[in-house]
């Protein structure tokens, strides 16, 4: 009897162990997670922050894979390098996926795609054109090179020393080639075409990229992508290998946080430019009218946001200095009209706005309409100031007692022939030959030793164009 009981206990324990093992296996299979990061539009500081936060979340949740879906014309090289560094340091495999059909991964997008553990594209997409754009180019209409030593050298066709801007572009290009070739060698992809994409701005369609060993596969949608990468072995940071099991993985999109969304808005050069101007003029209005509070608070917030955005963007400090000089001259013009300072301020402001940003990356250019509208507003301000100055010079001089005569005043209190009145936002001592009641509106006839002489307002007759 005891033997039978012992056998039953052992059998029950074995069944429980098998059931728990199967349940754990099922739970593990169901816990496979594929997170999706969507990058649409220009790559900038907001995109880099978004990708970093998403990869951190993927690591914390032990995701099976991260799908980095891209549709981008390119962006800032600094942000691109941040994303590449995060992808290379990720212990969760990152799958670069150019989608949907019609999308592209140009310029910075090509570098990022080369950095991912698995590169994929949807049909009807393309990548390439990874040549670094020129930064800090000369202003239109200005000479961009030093003159040649002699016309004879031109005619002989002898080699000339490279121009400064060409040397800078050559350095940037060689640096970009070294980066993309190192990524291609790390992931076992076509390094020669990668160099061609940088030096010659070459591009490829999805099928051509697959044939040229630029990408690993072509997938119509994300479900097909997860099925195709199932079973692949990839090497992640630290030299560890991961055997992907994505066929039954649950998909989940990672939305950018509020910080990333705020960064996307304020790091738009046009928004940063406007925020800075609103901040400066808010402080100017607050200093010119102390106690208003609202202009100072709003101006301070906008100025700090604008400066923070400018700090995250590659700017030309000479351009920023010209903008500040132009605004200073315009403020001086508003308080002390000279015309010359106003015109100089407008010229300095426009030149500074043109020179402010050192980049020509897509999505990070200062809009000409914004510059034009802002300059037009400044011109309008100067015209208003000059118009007011002209009217003031043509009008009669009203100072001291002359400025007070004829003003309306309200009786606050009155006793016999003197009391107090309120006018021009101030309380004044007053006297008069008549008796008045509190609340009655009178007219200032004169001012003597800081005491107003008041009288009742004259009543116009019908003949004078008034009413009885």
Short mmCIF file of C-alpha atoms in Angstrom, two decimals:
data_model
loop_
_atom_site.label_atom_id
_atom_site.label_comp_id
_atom_site.label_asym_id
_atom_site.label_seq_id
_atom_site.Cartn_x
_atom_site.Cartn_y
_atom_site.Cartn_z
CA UNK A 1 0.00 0.00 0.00
CA UNK A 2 2.81 2.36 0.89
CA UNK A 3 4.55 1.48 -2.36
CA UNK A 4 1.46 2.37 -4.38
CA UNK A 5 1.11 5.71 -2.62
CA UNK A 6 4.74 6.55 -3.19
CA UNK A 7 4.41 5.66 -6.87
CA UNK A 8 1.34 7.91 -7.22
CA UNK A 9 3.14 10.82 -5.55
CA UNK A 10 6.14 10.46 -7.86
CA UNK A 11 3.86 10.25 -10.92
CA UNK A 12 1.93 13.34 -9.84
CA UNK A 13 5.16 15.26 -9.31
CA UNK A 14 6.42 14.23 -12.74
CA UNK A 15 3.17 15.32 -14.40
CA UNK A 16 3.27 18.66 -12.58
CA UNK A 17 6.88 19.19 -13.68
CA UNK A 18 6.04 18.44 -17.30
CA UNK A 19 2.97 20.69 -17.24
CA UNK A 20 4.92 23.58 -15.66
CA UNK A 21 7.72 23.11 -18.18
CA UNK A 22 5.26 23.24 -21.07
CA UNK A 23 3.55 26.28 -19.57
CA UNK A 24 6.89 28.03 -19.17
CA UNK A 25 7.79 27.21 -22.77
CA UNK A 26 4.43 28.54 -23.98
CA UNK A 27 4.82 31.66 -21.88
CA UNK A 28 8.32 32.19 -23.24
CA UNK A 29 7.05 31.76 -26.80
CA UNK A 30 4.23 34.21 -26.18
CA UNK A 31 6.58 36.70 -24.50
CA UNK A 32 8.59 37.27 -27.67
CA UNK A 33 8.30 40.96 -28.43
CA UNK A 34 9.19 42.99 -31.52
CA UNK A 35 9.27 46.73 -30.91
CA UNK A 36 8.90 49.15 -33.82
CA UNK A 37 10.57 52.56 -34.07
CA UNK A 38 9.23 54.79 -36.85
CA UNK A 39 11.51 57.49 -38.24
CA UNK A 40 9.71 59.74 -40.71
CA UNK A 41 11.23 62.96 -42.01
CA UNK A 42 14.56 64.63 -41.37
CA UNK A 43 16.90 63.13 -38.78
CA UNK A 44 17.76 65.55 -36.00
CA UNK A 45 18.26 65.78 -32.22
CA UNK A 46 14.64 64.73 -31.58
CA UNK A 47 15.10 61.57 -33.68
CA UNK A 48 18.33 60.67 -31.86
CA UNK A 49 16.61 61.08 -28.49
CA UNK A 50 13.64 59.00 -29.66
CA UNK A 51 15.82 56.12 -30.88
CA UNK A 52 17.95 56.15 -27.70
CA UNK A 53 14.87 56.00 -25.45
CA UNK A 54 13.29 53.23 -27.56
CA UNK A 55 16.44 51.06 -27.49
CA UNK A 56 16.68 51.53 -23.73
CA UNK A 57 13.06 50.44 -23.37
CA UNK A 58 13.70 47.42 -25.62
CA UNK A 59 16.63 46.37 -23.43
CA UNK A 60 14.60 46.76 -20.24
CA UNK A 61 11.73 44.69 -21.64
CA UNK A 62 14.07 42.04 -23.08
CA UNK A 63 12.61 42.46 -26.56
CA UNK A 64 13.50 39.87 -29.16
CA UNK A 65 14.17 42.46 -31.85
CA UNK A 66 13.73 46.15 -32.66
CA UNK A 67 12.49 47.13 -36.11
CA UNK A 68 13.76 50.59 -37.12
CA UNK A 69 11.38 51.61 -39.90
CA UNK A 70 12.76 54.55 -41.90
CA UNK A 71 11.50 57.00 -44.48
CA UNK A 72 13.95 59.88 -44.41
CA UNK A 73 15.69 62.28 -46.79
CA UNK A 74 18.66 62.54 -44.41
CA UNK A 75 19.50 65.02 -41.70
CA UNK A 76 22.22 66.17 -39.33
CA UNK A 77 25.45 64.17 -39.24
CA UNK A 78 25.76 64.67 -35.47
CA UNK A 79 22.36 63.10 -34.83
CA UNK A 80 23.10 60.34 -37.36
CA UNK A 81 26.29 59.41 -35.52
CA UNK A 82 24.44 59.34 -32.19
CA UNK A 83 21.90 56.89 -33.62
CA UNK A 84 24.66 54.72 -35.13
CA UNK A 85 26.49 54.63 -31.80
CA UNK A 86 23.30 53.57 -29.99
CA UNK A 87 22.57 50.85 -32.58
CA UNK A 88 26.10 49.46 -32.35
CA UNK A 89 25.92 49.45 -28.54
CA UNK A 90 22.49 47.79 -28.44
CA UNK A 91 22.23 44.28 -26.98
CA UNK A 92 18.86 43.92 -28.71
CA UNK A 93 19.17 43.19 -32.46
CA UNK A 94 18.10 46.14 -34.59
CA UNK A 95 16.52 45.51 -38.00
CA UNK A 96 16.66 48.47 -40.38
CA UNK A 97 13.59 48.49 -42.61
CA UNK A 98 12.98 51.07 -45.37
CA UNK A 99 9.21 51.16 -45.69
CA UNK A 100 6.46 51.58 -46.81
CA UNK A 101 6.62 51.34 -50.60
CA UNK A 102 7.65 54.72 -51.98
CA UNK A 103 9.85 55.50 -48.97
CA UNK A 104 13.59 56.13 -49.13
CA UNK A 105 16.61 56.11 -46.85
CA UNK A 106 18.79 58.81 -48.37
CA UNK A 107 21.95 60.39 -47.01
CA UNK A 108 22.00 59.82 -43.22
CA UNK A 109 19.41 57.05 -43.59
CA UNK A 110 21.86 55.00 -45.67
CA UNK A 111 24.53 55.12 -42.96
CA UNK A 112 22.02 54.07 -40.29
CA UNK A 113 20.76 51.20 -42.46
CA UNK A 114 24.35 49.96 -42.85
CA UNK A 115 24.77 50.05 -39.05
CA UNK A 116 21.75 47.84 -38.29
CA UNK A 117 22.20 44.13 -37.62
CA UNK A 118 19.81 43.20 -40.44
CA UNK A 119 18.99 45.54 -43.34
CA UNK A 120 15.71 45.21 -45.23
CA UNK A 121 13.66 47.21 -47.71
CA UNK A 122 10.12 47.12 -48.99
CA UNK A 123 9.48 46.86 -52.75
CA UNK A 124 9.42 50.25 -54.44
CA UNK A 125 11.88 51.89 -52.04
CA UNK A 126 15.41 53.19 -52.55
CA UNK A 127 18.53 54.20 -50.65
CA UNK A 128 21.79 56.02 -51.32
CA UNK A 129 22.83 59.60 -52.19
CA UNK A 130 25.00 59.66 -49.07
CA UNK A 131 27.37 62.46 -50.11
CA UNK A 132 27.92 64.93 -47.23
CA UNK A 133 26.25 68.26 -47.99
CA UNK A 134 28.40 71.38 -47.92
CA UNK A 135 28.23 73.30 -44.69
CA UNK A 136 28.93 76.94 -44.12
CA UNK A 137 28.86 77.83 -47.82
CA UNK A 138 29.54 81.36 -49.03
CA UNK A 139 26.79 83.92 -49.31
CA UNK A 140 25.18 84.25 -52.74
CA UNK A 141 26.88 86.88 -54.85
CA UNK A 142 30.10 86.94 -52.86
CA UNK A 143 33.41 85.61 -54.25
CA UNK A 144 33.99 82.04 -53.13
CA UNK A 145 37.62 81.61 -54.06
CA UNK A 146 40.86 83.47 -54.11
CA UNK A 147 41.98 84.79 -57.49
CA UNK A 148 44.41 82.76 -59.54
CA UNK A 149 48.06 83.72 -59.50
CA UNK A 150 48.12 84.46 -63.21
CA UNK A 151 46.05 84.02 -66.33
CA UNK A 152 48.94 82.06 -67.84
CA UNK A 153 48.45 79.26 -65.32
CA UNK A 154 44.78 79.04 -66.37
CA UNK A 155 45.67 78.79 -70.03
CA UNK A 156 48.33 76.17 -69.43
CA UNK A 157 45.80 74.10 -67.54
CA UNK A 158 48.27 73.40 -64.76
CA UNK A 159 46.98 71.99 -61.48
CA UNK A 160 45.99 74.61 -58.95
CA UNK A 161 46.02 74.37 -55.20
CA UNK A 162 42.65 73.11 -53.89
CA UNK A 163 40.37 75.78 -52.63
CA UNK A 164 39.65 75.96 -48.94
CA UNK A 165 36.04 74.87 -49.33
CA UNK A 166 37.12 71.97 -51.57
CA UNK A 167 39.63 70.86 -48.94
CA UNK A 168 36.92 70.95 -46.28
CA UNK A 169 34.54 68.96 -48.48
CA UNK A 170 37.30 66.46 -49.23
CA UNK A 171 37.94 65.96 -45.52
CA UNK A 172 34.23 65.52 -44.83
CA UNK A 173 33.84 63.08 -47.72
CA UNK A 174 36.83 60.97 -46.71
CA UNK A 175 35.57 60.86 -43.14
CA UNK A 176 32.13 59.75 -44.34
CA UNK A 177 33.67 57.08 -46.58
CA UNK A 178 35.70 55.71 -43.68
CA UNK A 179 32.58 55.55 -41.51
CA UNK A 180 30.34 53.78 -44.00
CA UNK A 181 33.08 51.34 -45.08
CA UNK A 182 33.70 50.40 -41.44
CA UNK A 183 29.97 49.76 -40.99
CA UNK A 184 29.84 47.70 -44.18
CA UNK A 185 32.80 45.59 -43.05
CA UNK A 186 31.26 45.12 -39.60
CA UNK A 187 27.98 43.82 -41.05
CA UNK A 188 29.48 41.99 -44.04
CA UNK A 189 27.86 44.19 -46.69
CA UNK A 190 29.04 45.74 -49.94
CA UNK A 191 31.68 48.29 -48.91
CA UNK A 192 32.59 49.35 -52.47
CA UNK A 193 29.06 50.43 -53.30
CA UNK A 194 28.85 52.19 -49.94
CA UNK A 195 31.88 54.29 -50.90
CA UNK A 196 30.32 54.96 -54.29
CA UNK A 197 27.13 56.18 -52.56
CA UNK A 198 29.23 58.70 -50.65
CA UNK A 199 31.58 59.87 -53.40
CA UNK A 200 29.19 59.76 -56.36
CA UNK A 201 25.81 60.03 -54.61
CA UNK A 202 24.81 56.65 -56.09
CA UNK A 203 21.37 55.21 -55.33
CA UNK A 204 19.80 51.75 -55.57
CA UNK A 205 16.31 50.31 -55.67
CA UNK A 206 15.28 47.57 -53.25
CA UNK A 207 15.89 44.64 -55.63
CA UNK A 208 19.16 46.10 -56.92
CA UNK A 209 20.33 46.63 -53.33
CA UNK A 210 19.55 42.99 -52.54
CA UNK A 211 21.50 41.76 -55.57
CA UNK A 212 24.45 44.03 -54.72
CA UNK A 213 24.61 42.70 -51.14
CA UNK A 214 23.75 46.11 -49.72
CA UNK A 215 20.75 44.75 -47.82
CA UNK A 216 19.86 41.31 -46.49
CA UNK A 217 16.28 40.89 -47.68
CA UNK A 218 13.19 42.45 -49.27
CA UNK A 219 9.88 42.22 -47.41
CA UNK A 220 6.47 43.57 -48.42
CA UNK A 221 5.35 44.32 -44.85
CA UNK A 222 6.48 43.90 -41.29
CA UNK A 223 4.77 40.51 -40.83
CA UNK A 224 6.73 39.12 -43.76
CA UNK A 225 9.87 40.76 -42.40
CA UNK A 226 9.51 39.01 -39.02
CA UNK A 227 8.90 35.68 -40.76
CA UNK A 228 11.99 36.04 -42.95
CA UNK A 229 14.38 36.96 -40.14
CA UNK A 230 13.13 34.11 -37.92
CA UNK A 231 15.97 31.73 -37.22
CA UNK A 232 18.77 34.11 -38.23
CA UNK A 233 21.82 34.42 -36.01
CA UNK A 234 23.21 37.92 -35.38
CA UNK A 235 26.04 39.27 -33.27
CA UNK A 236 25.15 42.08 -30.86
CA UNK A 237 27.28 44.37 -28.69
CA UNK A 238 29.76 42.58 -26.51
CA UNK A 239 30.30 39.76 -29.01
CA UNK A 240 27.20 37.83 -27.95
CA UNK A 241 25.20 35.99 -30.61
CA UNK A 242 21.44 35.95 -30.74
CA UNK A 243 19.28 33.33 -32.44
CA UNK A 244 16.17 35.24 -33.53
CA UNK A 245 12.73 33.75 -32.92
CA UNK A 246 10.37 36.32 -34.41
CA UNK A 247 7.79 34.27 -36.31
CA UNK A 248 5.24 34.44 -33.47
CA UNK A 249 6.54 37.61 -31.84
CA UNK A 250 4.05 40.19 -30.67
CA UNK A 251 4.44 43.57 -32.37
CA UNK A 252 4.34 46.82 -30.45
CA UNK A 253 5.02 50.37 -31.65
CA UNK A 254 7.12 52.70 -29.52
CA UNK A 255 5.81 56.26 -29.64
CA UNK A 256 8.15 59.18 -29.00
CA UNK A 257 7.86 60.73 -25.55
CA UNK A 258 6.83 64.32 -24.89
CA UNK A 259 10.49 65.39 -24.67
CA UNK A 260 11.21 64.02 -28.14
CA UNK A 261 8.10 65.70 -29.51
CA UNK A 262 9.06 69.01 -27.94
CA UNK A 263 12.58 68.69 -29.37
CA UNK A 264 11.17 67.99 -32.82
CA UNK A 265 9.20 71.25 -32.69
CA UNK A 266 11.78 73.61 -31.22
CA UNK A 267 14.76 72.26 -33.17
CA UNK A 268 13.13 73.32 -36.41
CA UNK A 269 15.41 76.24 -37.38
CA UNK A 270 12.44 78.46 -38.21
CA UNK A 271 10.77 77.79 -34.84
CA UNK A 272 14.04 78.31 -32.95
CA UNK A 273 14.61 81.57 -34.83
CA UNK A 274 11.10 82.86 -34.03
CA UNK A 275 11.33 81.78 -30.37
CA UNK A 276 14.58 83.71 -29.97
CA UNK A 277 13.08 86.87 -31.49
CA UNK A 278 9.91 86.64 -29.40
CA UNK A 279 12.06 86.18 -26.29
CA UNK A 280 14.26 89.18 -27.01
CA UNK A 281 11.36 91.50 -27.80
CA UNK A 282 9.40 90.23 -24.80
CA UNK A 283 12.25 91.28 -22.54
CA UNK A 284 12.53 94.63 -24.33
CA UNK A 285 8.82 95.36 -23.81
CA UNK A 286 9.09 94.33 -20.16
CA UNK A 287 12.05 96.66 -19.57
CA UNK A 288 10.34 99.54 -21.37
CA UNK A 289 7.08 99.03 -19.42
CA UNK A 290 8.03 97.62 -15.99
CA UNK A 291 5.23 95.82 -14.20
CA UNK A 292 3.55 94.36 -17.29
CA UNK A 293 4.87 90.92 -16.18
CA UNK A 294 3.39 88.92 -19.10
CA UNK A 295 5.91 90.09 -21.76
CA UNK A 296 8.80 89.33 -19.41
CA UNK A 297 7.57 85.85 -18.46
CA UNK A 298 6.69 84.85 -22.02
CA UNK A 299 9.87 86.41 -23.38
CA UNK A 300 12.08 84.60 -20.88
CA UNK A 301 10.50 81.21 -21.62
CA UNK A 302 10.74 81.71 -25.39
CA UNK A 303 14.32 82.96 -25.20
CA UNK A 304 15.45 79.98 -23.11
CA UNK A 305 13.72 77.52 -25.46
CA UNK A 306 15.22 79.27 -28.49
CA UNK A 307 18.74 79.25 -27.04
CA UNK A 308 18.38 75.60 -26.05
CA UNK A 309 17.34 74.72 -29.60
CA UNK A 310 20.21 76.73 -31.08
CA UNK A 311 22.61 74.94 -28.75
CA UNK A 312 21.52 71.60 -30.26
CA UNK A 313 21.89 72.81 -33.85
CA UNK A 314 25.14 73.63 -35.67
CA UNK A 315 25.05 77.41 -35.87
CA UNK A 316 27.40 80.11 -37.07
CA UNK A 317 28.17 82.38 -34.12
CA UNK A 318 29.08 85.23 -36.46
CA UNK A 319 25.53 85.05 -37.82
CA UNK A 320 24.10 85.01 -34.29
CA UNK A 321 26.22 88.03 -33.40
CA UNK A 322 24.97 89.92 -36.46
CA UNK A 323 21.36 89.15 -35.50
CA UNK A 324 21.88 90.44 -31.96
CA UNK A 325 23.67 93.53 -33.32
CA UNK A 326 20.81 94.18 -35.74
CA UNK A 327 18.19 93.88 -32.98
CA UNK A 328 20.22 96.20 -30.72
CA UNK A 329 20.45 98.83 -33.45
CA UNK A 330 16.72 98.56 -34.13
CA UNK A 331 15.92 99.02 -30.42
CA UNK A 332 18.15 102.11 -30.29
CA UNK A 333 16.40 103.36 -33.43
CA UNK A 334 13.02 102.96 -31.74
CA UNK A 335 14.06 105.14 -28.76
CA UNK A 336 16.35 107.53 -30.63
CA UNK A 337 15.34 107.72 -34.33
CA UNK A 338 18.26 108.36 -36.66
CA UNK A 339 17.26 106.34 -39.78
CA UNK A 340 20.90 105.25 -40.24
CA UNK A 341 20.83 102.95 -37.21
CA UNK A 342 17.54 101.46 -38.39
CA UNK A 343 18.83 100.65 -41.87
CA UNK A 344 22.07 99.28 -40.45
CA UNK A 345 20.07 97.11 -38.04
CA UNK A 346 17.95 95.64 -40.84
CA UNK A 347 21.02 94.85 -42.96
CA UNK A 348 22.83 93.23 -40.02
CA UNK A 349 19.73 91.25 -39.09
CA UNK A 350 19.14 89.86 -42.60
CA UNK A 351 22.82 88.95 -43.10
CA UNK A 352 22.91 87.26 -39.69
CA UNK A 353 19.76 85.28 -40.43
CA UNK A 354 21.24 84.05 -43.72
CA UNK A 355 24.48 83.02 -42.02
CA UNK A 356 22.94 81.66 -38.79
CA UNK A 357 22.74 77.96 -39.64
CA UNK A 358 25.80 76.18 -41.03
CA UNK A 359 23.83 73.34 -42.56
CA UNK A 360 22.02 72.61 -45.76
CA UNK A 361 20.57 69.29 -44.63
CA UNK A 362 16.94 68.64 -45.61
CA UNK A 363 14.49 69.88 -43.02
CA UNK A 364 17.05 72.10 -41.29
CA UNK A 365 17.14 75.18 -43.48
CA UNK A 366 15.98 78.62 -42.40
CA UNK A 367 13.03 79.59 -44.57
CA UNK A 368 13.42 82.68 -46.73
CA UNK A 369 9.75 83.67 -46.15
CA UNK A 370 10.42 83.71 -42.40
CA UNK A 371 13.44 85.96 -42.88
CA UNK A 372 11.49 88.21 -45.28
CA UNK A 373 8.44 88.52 -43.00
CA UNK A 374 10.59 89.30 -39.97
CA UNK A 375 12.61 91.91 -41.88
CA UNK A 376 9.35 93.44 -43.18
CA UNK A 377 8.04 93.69 -39.61
CA UNK A 378 11.21 95.50 -38.57
CA UNK A 379 10.89 97.88 -41.52
CA UNK A 380 7.27 98.51 -40.55
CA UNK A 381 8.36 99.26 -36.99
CA UNK A 382 10.90 101.80 -38.22
CA UNK A 383 8.31 103.44 -40.47
CA UNK A 384 5.88 103.73 -37.55
CA UNK A 385 8.60 105.25 -35.36
CA UNK A 386 9.61 107.70 -38.09
CA UNK A 387 5.96 108.63 -38.67
CA UNK A 388 5.44 109.31 -34.99
CA UNK A 389 8.62 111.40 -34.92
CA UNK A 390 7.44 113.42 -37.91
CA UNK A 391 4.03 114.11 -36.35
CA UNK A 392 5.65 115.04 -33.03
CA UNK A 393 7.97 117.53 -34.71
CA UNK A 394 5.16 119.15 -36.68
CA UNK A 395 2.76 119.36 -33.72
CA UNK A 396 2.80 122.03 -31.00
CA UNK A 397 5.22 121.67 -28.15
CA UNK A 398 3.39 120.52 -25.02
CA UNK A 399 5.55 120.30 -21.91
CA UNK A 400 4.85 120.83 -18.23
CA UNK A 401 1.77 122.99 -17.64
CA UNK A 402 0.98 123.05 -21.36
CA UNK A 403 0.64 119.28 -21.38
CA UNK A 404 -1.80 119.33 -18.44
CA UNK A 405 -4.15 122.05 -19.65
CA UNK A 406 -7.39 120.79 -21.04
CA UNK A 407 -7.09 117.31 -19.54
CA UNK A 408 -10.09 115.70 -17.86
CA UNK A 409 -9.90 114.97 -14.13
CA UNK A 410 -12.20 113.19 -11.69
CA UNK A 411 -12.97 114.74 -8.30
CA UNK A 412 -11.94 112.40 -5.48
CA UNK A 413 -12.77 114.67 -2.54
CA UNK A 414 -13.53 118.37 -2.23
CA UNK A 415 -13.86 120.87 0.64
CA UNK A 416 -14.80 124.48 -0.07
CA UNK A 417 -12.24 125.54 -2.72
CA UNK A 418 -9.71 122.69 -2.67
CA UNK A 419 -9.45 118.90 -2.73
CA UNK A 420 -7.93 116.04 -4.71
CA UNK A 421 -8.48 114.86 -8.29
CA UNK A 422 -7.41 111.84 -10.34
CA UNK A 423 -5.95 112.31 -13.82
CA UNK A 424 -3.41 110.56 -16.03
CA UNK A 425 -3.26 107.66 -13.56
CA UNK A 426 -2.15 109.91 -10.68
CA UNK A 427 -3.69 111.60 -7.65
CA UNK A 428 -3.23 115.40 -7.64
CA UNK A 429 -3.94 118.19 -5.20
CA UNK A 430 -6.33 120.71 -6.78
CA UNK A 431 -8.11 123.97 -6.10
CA UNK A 432 -10.83 125.97 -7.82
CA UNK A 433 -13.32 128.77 -7.38
CA UNK A 434 -16.35 126.48 -7.52
CA UNK A 435 -17.75 123.72 -5.33
CA UNK A 436 -17.54 120.21 -6.76
CA UNK A 437 -18.86 116.82 -5.74
CA UNK A 438 -16.85 113.54 -5.63
CA UNK A 439 -17.08 111.71 -8.94
CA UNK A 440 -17.66 114.86 -10.96
CA UNK A 441 -15.50 115.27 -14.09
CA UNK A 442 -13.77 118.62 -14.45
CA UNK A 443 -11.17 120.20 -16.70
CA UNK A 444 -7.62 121.23 -15.80
CA UNK A 445 -7.21 124.97 -16.42
CA UNK A 446 -3.65 125.43 -15.14
CA UNK A 447 -0.99 124.02 -12.83
CA UNK A 448 0.68 126.10 -10.11
CA UNK A 449 3.37 124.64 -7.86
CA UNK A 450 2.20 121.06 -8.46
CA UNK A 451 -1.38 122.04 -7.67
CA UNK A 452 -3.97 121.78 -10.42
CA UNK A 453 -6.38 124.60 -11.02
CA UNK A 454 -9.66 123.03 -12.17
CA UNK A 455 -12.96 124.26 -13.49
CA UNK A 456 -16.16 122.89 -14.88
CA UNK A 457 -16.11 121.85 -18.50
CA UNK A 458 -17.57 124.53 -20.79
CA UNK A 459 -20.88 123.48 -22.35
CA UNK A 460 -21.02 123.99 -26.10
CA UNK A 461 -24.08 125.65 -27.59
CA UNK A 462 -25.95 124.36 -30.63
CA UNK A 463 -24.49 127.15 -32.71
CA UNK A 464 -21.02 125.99 -31.76
CA UNK A 465 -21.79 122.50 -32.98
CA UNK A 466 -22.49 121.05 -29.52
CA UNK A 467 -25.58 120.38 -27.42
CA UNK A 468 -27.28 122.29 -24.64
#
